[in-house]
mmCIF file of C-alpha atoms in Angstrom:
data_model
loop_
_atom_site.group_PDB
_atom_site.id
_atom_site.type_symbol
_atom_site.label_atom_id
_atom_site.label_comp_id
_atom_site.label_asym_id
_atom_site.label_seq_id
_atom_site.Cartn_x
_atom_site.Cartn_y
_atom_site.Cartn_z
ATOM 1 C CA GLN Q 209 70.739 127.173 67.799
ATOM 2 C CA VAL Q 210 71.571 125.189 70.773
ATOM 3 C CA GLN Q 211 74.524 122.755 70.638
ATOM 4 C CA LEU Q 212 76.131 120.108 72.733
ATOM 5 C CA VAL Q 213 79.076 118.069 71.418
ATOM 6 C CA GLU Q 214 80.596 115.305 73.535
ATOM 7 C CA SER Q 215 84.233 114.114 72.829
ATOM 8 C CA GLY Q 216 87.220 112.284 74.851
ATOM 9 C CA GLY Q 217 85.681 108.595 74.611
ATOM 10 C CA GLY Q 218 88.084 105.937 73.628
ATOM 11 C CA LEU Q 219 89.447 102.642 74.523
ATOM 12 C CA VAL Q 220 91.196 102.141 77.724
ATOM 13 C CA GLN Q 221 92.473 99.329 79.838
ATOM 14 C CA SER Q 222 90.653 98.419 83.236
ATOM 15 C CA GLY Q 223 91.933 100.791 85.866
ATOM 16 C CA GLY Q 224 92.444 103.542 83.618
ATOM 17 C CA SER Q 225 91.168 107.044 83.081
ATOM 18 C CA LEU Q 226 89.133 109.202 80.610
ATOM 19 C CA ARG Q 227 88.218 112.635 80.569
ATOM 20 C CA LEU Q 228 85.140 113.442 78.652
ATOM 21 C CA SER Q 229 84.144 116.720 77.477
ATOM 22 C CA CYS Q 230 80.835 118.406 76.614
ATOM 23 C CA ALA Q 231 80.788 121.705 74.787
ATOM 24 C CA ALA Q 232 77.606 123.716 75.020
ATOM 25 C CA SER Q 233 76.156 126.677 73.503
ATOM 26 C CA GLY Q 234 76.374 129.800 75.854
ATOM 27 C CA SER Q 235 72.779 130.229 76.125
ATOM 28 C CA ILE Q 236 72.035 126.964 77.513
ATOM 29 C CA PHE Q 237 75.249 126.624 79.926
ATOM 30 C CA SER Q 238 75.420 129.356 82.370
ATOM 31 C CA THR Q 239 71.286 129.041 83.469
ATOM 32 C CA ASN Q 240 71.190 125.296 83.367
ATOM 33 C CA ASP Q 241 72.400 122.230 85.517
ATOM 34 C CA MET Q 242 74.157 119.945 83.375
ATOM 35 C CA PRO Q 243 74.226 116.311 83.094
ATOM 36 C CA TRP Q 244 76.032 113.235 81.707
ATOM 37 C CA TYR Q 245 74.019 110.268 80.766
ATOM 38 C CA VAL Q 246 75.401 106.614 80.003
ATOM 39 C CA GLN Q 247 74.004 104.032 77.893
ATOM 40 C CA GLY Q 248 75.386 100.844 77.888
ATOM 41 C CA PRO Q 249 74.985 97.964 75.665
ATOM 42 C CA GLY Q 250 71.443 96.709 75.609
ATOM 43 C CA LYS Q 251 70.482 99.002 78.569
ATOM 44 C CA GLN Q 252 68.340 102.153 78.904
ATOM 45 C CA ARG Q 253 69.916 105.403 78.986
ATOM 46 C CA GLU Q 254 70.364 106.628 82.366
ATOM 47 C CA LEU Q 255 71.639 109.734 84.351
ATOM 48 C CA VAL Q 256 75.270 109.070 85.706
ATOM 49 C CA ALA Q 257 76.318 112.682 86.887
ATOM 50 C CA THR Q 258 74.871 116.010 87.302
ATOM 51 C CA ILE Q 259 76.463 119.404 88.334
ATOM 52 C CA THR Q 260 74.198 122.551 89.164
ATOM 53 C CA THR Q 261 74.984 125.813 88.325
ATOM 54 C CA GLY Q 262 76.324 126.547 91.840
ATOM 55 C CA GLY Q 263 78.605 123.306 91.661
ATOM 56 C CA SER Q 264 76.767 120.895 93.466
ATOM 57 C CA THR Q 265 76.856 117.386 92.140
ATOM 58 C CA ASN Q 266 75.183 114.068 92.189
ATOM 59 C CA TYR Q 267 76.538 110.408 90.948
ATOM 60 C CA LEU Q 268 74.874 107.333 89.931
ATOM 61 C CA ASP Q 269 76.096 104.980 92.866
ATOM 62 C CA SER Q 270 78.094 102.661 90.528
ATOM 63 C CA VAL Q 271 80.294 105.410 89.604
ATOM 64 C CA LYS Q 272 80.575 107.296 93.161
ATOM 65 C CA GLY Q 273 84.170 107.674 94.343
ATOM 66 C CA ARG Q 274 85.495 106.921 90.690
ATOM 67 C CA PHE Q 275 84.000 109.670 88.459
ATOM 68 C CA THR Q 276 84.057 113.423 89.152
ATOM 69 C CA ILE Q 277 81.639 115.781 87.060
ATOM 70 C CA LEU Q 278 83.221 119.356 86.563
ATOM 71 C CA ARG Q 279 82.114 122.474 84.819
ATOM 72 C CA ASP Q 280 84.402 125.376 83.545
ATOM 73 C CA ASN Q 281 81.730 128.295 82.996
ATOM 74 C CA ALA Q 282 84.485 130.655 81.086
ATOM 75 C CA LYS Q 283 84.660 127.821 78.413
ATOM 76 C CA ASN Q 284 81.046 126.532 78.625
ATOM 77 C CA THR Q 285 81.894 123.229 79.104
ATOM 78 C CA VAL Q 286 81.202 120.258 81.417
ATOM 79 C CA TYR Q 287 83.654 117.280 81.917
ATOM 80 C CA LEU Q 288 83.315 113.972 83.288
ATOM 81 C CA GLN Q 289 86.618 112.739 84.754
ATOM 82 C CA MET Q 290 86.627 108.915 84.953
ATOM 83 C CA ASN Q 291 88.833 107.173 86.899
ATOM 84 C CA SER Q 292 89.386 103.423 87.768
ATOM 85 C CA LEU Q 293 87.620 102.433 84.884
ATOM 86 C CA LYS Q 294 85.974 99.060 84.821
ATOM 87 C CA PRO Q 295 84.696 96.842 81.769
ATOM 88 C CA GLU Q 296 81.007 97.374 82.886
ATOM 89 C CA ASP Q 297 81.766 101.373 82.150
ATOM 90 C CA THR Q 298 81.856 100.515 78.893
ATOM 91 C CA ALA Q 299 78.844 102.757 77.112
ATOM 92 C CA VAL Q 300 78.176 105.561 75.252
ATOM 93 C CA TYR Q 301 78.180 108.726 77.030
ATOM 94 C CA TYR Q 302 75.943 111.813 76.466
ATOM 95 C CA CYS Q 303 75.321 115.448 77.710
ATOM 96 C CA ASN Q 304 71.981 116.133 76.182
ATOM 97 C CA ALA Q 305 69.355 117.384 78.440
ATOM 98 C CA PRO Q 306 70.468 119.555 80.944
ATOM 99 C CA PHE Q 307 68.094 120.674 83.794
ATOM 100 C CA HIS Q 308 66.507 124.011 84.301
ATOM 101 C CA GLY Q 309 64.350 123.676 87.703
ATOM 102 C CA SER Q 310 62.236 120.573 87.536
ATOM 103 C CA ARG Q 311 62.562 120.648 83.855
ATOM 104 C CA THR Q 312 64.465 118.164 81.525
ATOM 105 C CA LEU Q 313 65.599 119.849 78.268
ATOM 106 C CA VAL Q 314 66.399 117.902 75.234
ATOM 107 C CA PHE Q 315 67.774 119.818 72.291
ATOM 108 C CA GLY Q 316 67.016 118.381 68.948
ATOM 109 C CA SER Q 317 67.670 114.508 69.093
ATOM 110 C CA TRP Q 318 70.187 112.799 71.008
ATOM 111 C CA GLY Q 319 73.468 112.857 69.117
ATOM 112 C CA GLN Q 320 76.112 110.139 68.932
ATOM 113 C CA GLY Q 321 77.460 110.592 72.209
ATOM 114 C CA THR Q 322 81.206 109.564 72.747
ATOM 115 C CA GLN Q 323 82.000 105.823 72.993
ATOM 116 C CA VAL Q 324 83.756 104.669 75.899
ATOM 117 C CA THR Q 325 85.378 101.206 75.938
ATOM 118 C CA VAL Q 326 87.030 99.626 78.895
ATOM 119 C CA SER Q 327 88.890 96.250 78.231
ATOM 120 C CA SER Q 328 89.522 93.904 81.007
#
């Protein structure tokens, strides 16, 4: 059974840092490009960062230079290092729906994600 479990969220002051983790089952991790999604209050869920199996990365413009997506293939884990956090980064962050070629894969329903709250 495929599982993706997000963790690492919390409350942080503006300018602070957090590191989110997503542990994925081995059957999906090694062959798929992994994402992080973000859903702010009252907003649609959107892709914030992706990392390919080869380590290439892409980011939402609003987080470029502040967020870094990383993967540890030995641990089947993808991370989102979030620096210089701003109140507008307050949102729930998810890692479901990795990519395989042109396909977006959703495993089961979206989980609860991990809440990030940035205070001003």
